[in-house]
XYZ file of C-alpha atoms in Angstrom:
435
model
C -0.240 -0.119 -0.200
C 2.942 2.409 0.699
C 4.930 1.817 -2.586
C 1.172 2.415 -4.236
C 0.792 5.670 -2.642
C 4.418 6.962 -3.301
C 4.123 6.065 -7.121
C 0.352 7.907 -6.996
C 2.427 11.120 -5.072
C 4.881 10.756 -7.973
C 2.761 10.447 -10.891
C 0.933 13.645 -9.456
C 3.547 15.948 -8.494
C 6.158 14.711 -10.840
C 7.256 17.549 -13.803
C 6.298 16.778 -16.876
C 8.829 15.385 -19.645
C 10.778 17.817 -21.539
C 9.516 17.875 -25.004
C 6.209 16.366 -25.136
C 4.179 17.220 -27.665
C 1.202 18.310 -25.584
C 0.746 20.669 -23.006
C 2.416 20.037 -19.763
C -0.982 20.742 -18.265
C -2.667 17.867 -19.405
C -0.150 15.271 -18.247
C -0.352 17.143 -14.865
C -4.024 16.677 -15.123
C -3.850 13.019 -15.855
C -1.163 12.265 -13.327
C -3.269 13.952 -10.584
C -6.395 11.912 -11.668
C -4.870 8.573 -11.621
C -3.679 9.590 -7.952
C -6.881 10.549 -6.747
C -8.567 7.489 -8.578
C -6.309 4.933 -7.244
C -7.284 5.615 -3.832
C -11.386 5.711 -4.074
C -13.029 3.423 -2.433
C -15.991 3.934 -4.357
C -18.562 6.301 -5.811
C -18.615 9.081 -3.114
C -14.750 9.270 -3.723
C -14.906 9.380 -7.610
C -17.426 12.118 -6.800
C -14.892 13.968 -4.593
C -12.245 14.142 -7.611
C -13.697 16.801 -9.174
C -13.107 19.279 -6.375
C -9.500 18.499 -6.422
C -8.455 17.832 -10.038
C -6.129 20.661 -11.382
C -7.698 22.218 -14.489
C -11.426 21.590 -13.560
C -13.844 24.260 -14.932
C -15.453 25.266 -11.977
C -18.741 27.158 -14.071
C -19.295 23.664 -15.980
C -22.307 21.426 -15.142
C -21.218 18.593 -13.858
C -22.202 15.084 -15.594
C -24.233 12.247 -13.828
C -22.682 9.130 -13.000
C -22.754 5.942 -15.329
C -22.907 2.724 -13.344
C -21.143 0.139 -15.264
C -21.444 -3.649 -15.280
C -18.616 -3.911 -12.496
C -17.590 -0.191 -11.581
C -18.297 3.605 -12.118
C -17.898 5.901 -14.902
C -17.311 9.312 -14.073
C -16.510 12.590 -16.572
C -15.510 15.946 -15.293
C -15.599 19.333 -17.450
C -12.421 20.663 -17.738
C -10.886 24.195 -19.227
C -9.068 22.169 -21.978
C -11.566 19.353 -22.116
C -13.169 16.581 -20.352
C -11.896 13.810 -18.469
C -13.589 10.544 -18.274
C -12.603 7.957 -15.522
C -13.644 4.288 -15.544
C -13.089 3.103 -11.797
C -13.663 -0.603 -12.157
C -14.227 -2.427 -9.201
C -15.731 -6.051 -9.254
C -17.022 -7.129 -5.968
C -15.957 -3.318 -4.464
C -12.098 -4.586 -4.870
C -10.548 -2.210 -7.193
C -9.107 -3.849 -10.770
C -8.234 -1.135 -12.853
C -8.604 2.395 -13.873
C -9.359 3.536 -17.368
C -8.876 7.374 -17.794
C -9.644 9.121 -21.507
C -8.935 13.012 -21.670
C -10.162 14.853 -24.803
C -9.086 18.009 -25.576
C -11.683 19.824 -26.472
C -15.782 19.617 -26.043
C -16.191 17.900 -29.033
C -14.129 14.715 -27.807
C -11.145 15.274 -29.559
C -8.860 12.372 -27.949
C -5.955 13.487 -26.486
C -4.708 11.277 -23.613
C -4.936 7.740 -22.196
C -4.187 5.615 -19.408
C -4.901 2.139 -18.400
C -3.534 1.736 -14.292
C -3.856 -1.607 -12.193
C -4.702 -2.124 -8.672
C -1.321 -1.340 -7.641
C -1.828 2.381 -9.267
C 0.769 0.867 -11.999
C 0.451 2.347 -15.426
C 0.174 -0.598 -17.645
C -0.609 1.304 -20.827
C -0.773 5.165 -21.792
C -0.737 6.805 -25.155
C -1.213 10.243 -26.156
C -2.278 11.712 -29.679
C -0.357 14.633 -31.228
C -1.910 16.853 -33.674
C -0.643 18.757 -36.203
C -0.874 23.013 -36.616
C -4.241 22.652 -38.388
C -5.751 20.216 -35.455
C -5.340 17.102 -37.690
C -4.292 14.102 -35.927
C -0.476 13.213 -37.016
C 0.603 10.309 -34.778
C 0.224 8.300 -31.553
C 3.250 8.329 -28.722
C 3.757 5.114 -26.655
C 4.011 6.627 -22.987
C 5.909 5.060 -19.902
C 4.996 4.650 -16.173
C 5.111 8.231 -15.673
C 3.370 9.550 -18.784
C 6.776 10.499 -20.164
C 7.291 9.437 -24.330
C 9.123 6.390 -24.632
C 10.229 7.170 -28.329
C 7.829 4.481 -29.550
C 5.302 6.118 -32.230
C 2.643 4.747 -34.876
C 1.752 7.486 -37.445
C -1.342 8.574 -38.267
C -2.565 8.812 -42.167
C 1.011 9.876 -43.309
C 1.938 10.390 -46.937
C 2.195 7.693 -49.500
C 5.588 7.193 -50.557
C 6.003 7.110 -54.249
C 6.788 4.115 -56.102
C 6.731 2.362 -59.792
C 3.809 0.183 -60.460
C 4.858 -3.505 -59.878
C 2.625 -4.647 -62.659
C 0.631 -7.941 -62.675
C -2.968 -8.949 -61.813
C -5.011 -6.183 -60.227
C -6.353 -7.467 -57.055
C -8.594 -5.135 -54.666
C -8.123 -5.599 -50.766
C -11.101 -3.852 -49.183
C -10.088 -3.581 -45.484
C -8.620 -1.414 -42.859
C -5.928 -0.112 -45.127
C -2.636 -1.121 -45.305
C 0.717 0.172 -43.891
C 2.299 1.519 -47.289
C 5.471 2.545 -45.393
C 6.615 -0.897 -45.135
C 8.925 -1.356 -48.379
C 7.498 -4.833 -48.709
C 3.806 -3.452 -49.134
C 4.496 -0.376 -50.645
C 6.426 -1.862 -53.825
C 3.376 -4.082 -54.645
C 0.941 -1.859 -54.552
C -0.517 -0.627 -57.697
C 0.374 2.861 -59.442
C -0.323 5.169 -61.774
C 2.568 6.242 -64.439
C 3.650 9.037 -62.098
C 4.004 6.848 -59.167
C 0.869 7.772 -57.205
C -1.027 4.823 -55.197
C -4.391 3.801 -57.137
C -6.161 2.508 -54.204
C -8.327 5.302 -51.986
C -9.551 5.796 -48.347
C -13.313 5.682 -48.184
C -13.654 5.826 -44.722
C -11.661 9.590 -44.552
C -11.964 10.229 -48.353
C -8.341 10.767 -49.246
C -5.714 9.195 -51.102
C -4.079 7.347 -48.049
C -5.645 4.070 -47.145
C -3.551 4.208 -44.039
C -3.999 0.950 -42.032
C -6.468 2.037 -38.949
C -9.778 0.813 -37.418
C -10.057 3.578 -34.575
C -13.870 2.584 -33.981
C -13.202 0.968 -30.704
C -10.635 3.541 -29.760
C -8.133 6.171 -31.486
C -5.637 5.333 -28.920
C -5.677 1.459 -30.031
C -6.808 1.343 -33.830
C -7.218 -1.699 -35.215
C -4.810 -3.018 -37.542
C -5.907 -5.887 -40.206
C -5.583 -4.847 -43.662
C -1.721 -5.136 -43.690
C -1.694 -8.733 -42.559
C -4.409 -9.814 -45.037
C -2.593 -7.838 -47.542
C 1.196 -9.399 -46.963
C -0.503 -12.850 -47.156
C -1.980 -11.999 -50.971
C 1.321 -10.441 -51.731
C 3.167 -13.730 -50.575
C 0.727 -16.209 -52.266
C 0.155 -14.522 -55.607
C 3.435 -12.747 -56.564
C 1.557 -12.216 -59.977
C -0.839 -9.635 -58.469
C -0.608 -5.892 -57.668
C -2.560 -4.470 -54.902
C -5.452 -1.906 -55.079
C -5.850 -1.039 -51.337
C -8.822 0.387 -49.999
C -10.048 1.570 -46.740
C -13.509 0.525 -46.176
C -16.091 3.506 -45.718
C -17.246 3.138 -42.165
C -19.034 6.249 -41.590
C -20.755 5.904 -44.875
C -21.101 2.486 -46.030
C -23.185 3.770 -48.664
C -19.864 4.790 -50.643
C -19.396 1.156 -51.209
C -21.094 2.026 -54.619
C -18.420 4.363 -55.648
C -15.843 2.294 -54.578
C -16.571 -0.942 -56.033
C -17.010 1.237 -59.336
C -13.390 2.629 -58.689
C -12.080 -1.037 -58.441
C -13.648 -1.757 -61.655
C -12.462 0.952 -63.454
C -8.688 0.282 -62.409
C -9.036 -3.448 -63.598
C -9.437 -5.336 -61.034
C -11.397 -8.912 -61.727
C -11.163 -10.052 -58.037
C -11.909 -8.516 -55.046
C -11.113 -9.655 -51.281
C -13.331 -8.618 -48.278
C -12.329 -10.021 -44.749
C -14.887 -7.474 -43.229
C -18.172 -8.643 -41.420
C -20.892 -7.366 -38.948
C -24.271 -8.787 -37.798
C -26.544 -5.846 -39.718
C -27.527 -6.778 -43.195
C -28.773 -3.172 -44.028
C -25.124 -2.059 -43.544
C -24.149 -3.672 -46.630
C -27.034 -2.571 -48.897
C -24.639 -0.941 -50.964
C -22.025 -3.403 -51.374
C -24.917 -6.007 -52.201
C -25.804 -3.709 -54.762
C -22.564 -3.413 -56.127
C -21.797 -7.300 -56.366
C -24.765 -7.578 -58.621
C -23.984 -4.574 -60.780
C -20.273 -5.892 -61.416
C -20.660 -9.806 -62.694
C -17.682 -9.832 -63.979
C -15.452 -9.225 -60.280
C -14.995 -12.320 -58.418
C -15.951 -11.108 -54.502
C -13.869 -13.453 -52.197
C -15.454 -12.950 -48.364
C -14.927 -14.089 -45.088
C -17.172 -16.413 -43.355
C -16.125 -14.738 -40.003
C -15.037 -16.176 -36.831
C -17.929 -16.329 -34.216
C -18.460 -20.149 -33.761
C -21.897 -20.229 -35.725
C -23.922 -21.570 -38.581
C -24.260 -19.036 -41.133
C -27.229 -21.038 -41.886
C -29.398 -20.173 -39.257
C -27.799 -17.198 -37.722
C -25.925 -15.132 -40.680
C -23.035 -12.786 -40.812
C -22.839 -10.021 -43.360
C -21.910 -9.876 -46.387
C -20.404 -13.549 -46.158
C -24.475 -14.814 -45.883
C -25.075 -13.137 -49.417
C -25.494 -15.192 -51.922
C -24.306 -14.339 -55.635
C -23.190 -16.377 -58.453
C -19.862 -13.860 -58.482
C -19.430 -14.596 -54.884
C -17.530 -16.860 -52.748
C -17.683 -17.096 -48.892
C -14.669 -19.033 -47.247
C -14.103 -20.015 -43.474
C -10.602 -21.211 -42.038
C -9.751 -24.754 -41.301
C -6.586 -26.320 -40.089
C -4.025 -27.977 -42.440
C -5.584 -31.449 -42.121
C -8.974 -30.245 -42.924
C -10.984 -29.750 -39.391
C -12.572 -26.550 -38.909
C -10.422 -23.682 -37.336
C -11.329 -22.819 -33.728
C -14.201 -20.240 -33.774
C -14.920 -20.888 -37.407
C -17.914 -20.131 -39.006
C -19.535 -22.684 -41.255
C -22.853 -23.428 -42.871
C -23.728 -25.846 -46.141
C -26.201 -23.616 -47.548
C -23.954 -20.567 -47.270
C -20.257 -21.347 -46.689
C -18.482 -22.498 -49.954
C -14.961 -23.098 -49.046
C -12.554 -24.141 -46.242
C -9.063 -23.099 -46.660
C -5.984 -23.709 -44.567
C -5.633 -20.689 -41.859
C -4.992 -22.496 -38.714
C -2.359 -20.951 -38.315
C -0.659 -19.267 -40.915
C 2.336 -16.336 -41.359
C 1.469 -12.995 -41.961
C 3.240 -9.749 -41.900
C 1.913 -7.348 -39.253
C 1.348 -3.562 -39.004
C 4.835 -3.414 -37.289
C 6.660 -4.943 -40.248
C 7.254 -8.493 -37.879
C 6.026 -11.937 -38.637
C 3.069 -12.978 -36.572
C 1.249 -16.488 -36.641
C -2.362 -15.751 -36.945
C -5.878 -17.858 -37.509
C -8.949 -16.929 -38.717
C -11.434 -16.315 -41.915
C -9.727 -13.285 -43.154
C -6.708 -15.507 -43.773
C -8.594 -18.028 -45.482
C -10.250 -15.594 -47.894
C -7.129 -13.981 -48.282
C -5.331 -17.403 -49.741
C -8.431 -17.918 -52.072
C -8.072 -14.946 -53.382
C -4.292 -15.310 -54.168
C -4.926 -18.702 -55.733
C -7.773 -16.810 -57.948
C -5.059 -14.245 -58.583
C -2.651 -17.108 -59.716
C -5.506 -18.769 -62.156
C -6.404 -15.650 -63.773
C -3.007 -14.146 -64.293
C -2.524 -17.290 -66.383
C -5.968 -17.385 -67.851
C -6.999 -13.975 -68.317
C -9.919 -14.876 -70.921
C -11.351 -16.658 -68.063
C -14.976 -15.826 -67.233
C -16.011 -15.086 -63.637
C -18.219 -18.267 -63.673
C -15.311 -20.277 -64.935
C -12.770 -19.237 -62.471
C -15.203 -19.913 -59.672
C -15.787 -23.591 -60.822
C -11.945 -23.970 -61.420
C -11.506 -23.162 -57.448
C -14.507 -25.373 -56.600
C -12.641 -28.069 -58.337
C -9.405 -27.690 -56.575
C -11.510 -28.768 -53.578
C -11.858 -31.899 -51.749
C -14.046 -33.556 -49.094
C -13.548 -31.653 -45.824
C -12.593 -34.195 -42.663
C -15.953 -32.735 -41.553
C -19.191 -32.989 -42.739
C -21.821 -30.754 -43.747
C -20.073 -27.728 -42.862
C -19.453 -26.110 -46.665
C -21.016 -26.835 -49.666
C -17.967 -26.942 -52.275
C -15.071 -28.415 -49.766
C -11.508 -27.833 -48.469
C -8.850 -26.637 -50.623
C -5.841 -28.621 -49.253
C -2.430 -27.012 -48.340
C -0.498 -28.632 -51.492
C -2.760 -26.502 -53.729
C -1.576 -23.109 -52.667
C 1.257 -21.916 -54.550
C 0.955 -24.627 -57.565
C -1.563 -23.495 -59.627
C -1.464 -20.984 -62.779
C 0.849 -18.512 -63.173
C 2.200 -19.051 -59.383
C 3.159 -22.674 -59.912
C 6.487 -22.288 -58.082
C 6.495 -21.903 -54.170
C 7.525 -18.367 -52.884
C 11.074 -18.230 -51.552
C 11.336 -19.093 -48.041
C 11.298 -15.990 -45.926
C 9.452 -13.920 -48.491
C 6.176 -11.667 -47.043
């Protein structure tokens, strides 16, 4: 207890580190809030934090408490924004504290900290903004909220490069980390070396890998992994990277039309949700582009999609294939979705190696990667047989499948591991260590 108290006092009173991008006031407020919240015993103590917190706005109205499942949420108005504290205490015993500081009344995120029951900071991050108040990078902070030197860019410029040539394959996902040379060199470009993909979330030409829907401080990074797998297994492909339009899913109409104009005859979609109405524009786009083969991930919810659908996987089109993940031996992957009337193929992706957002190699599992492997196989076939129709390409993929180890899971079967890298224009395995 004494150690925790000493650390809390240190956090509250230590001067901010030199060279921090945010004003010291925000760091001081966060340190003080950590110290005060760590020693709260319940709702009444959380309430009094507003009276002792530096930077509190004395004239702003206080918000009501929000009772969480296992704790309390309290938001305090500050002269420089708002501070939200989630005091999580199952059975009245402190488990952890989440603190989130916004830099203005519009909820623009600035600082985040996660503190354990020993008052030790487990994670802390800070978003830095440029002079025009656009988010620029995420700083990783240390135990006393000082910068550690590690940071993540937000929406950086795309380095120019030459078009790699090859079969255009569109990837609709959270974007890609085009700063990684191994990814950047495989992206489709125009004659001036500018990226041909697009960010339909932000409506700009920087489809950088980020899904901040759950947290701006910990954005999801998914598209880079999917793109790295397609790049590795289909060396004949050049990638059209699209960031999906989360703020307005109606933009799928323009997205798919753009991919078609740029020559894509294969689209990889490793995204899913439970609400069909979100996919109305995508559904119409699939119908409007019968010359494009859409390869869609079945999802990882341990559910039968025939009875409990996930979208867009549960849609049915002649130019669409739904893929779920399997082990190398053909068993359904852990948490994999299935459905003999809905899911077409199983592909081995439990586990499989990919390149992550930070450039490291990671082992992953799931239908996103199974779909990416089928997309790669389709690209290898189409590069070798460019005159094939979508119908013939789909039929050939189905013909490569064998009966899975488990019955009544998918309609067309399981594509075994030896098939990948041995078909069409990709009849030679990729070199060991390739991305």
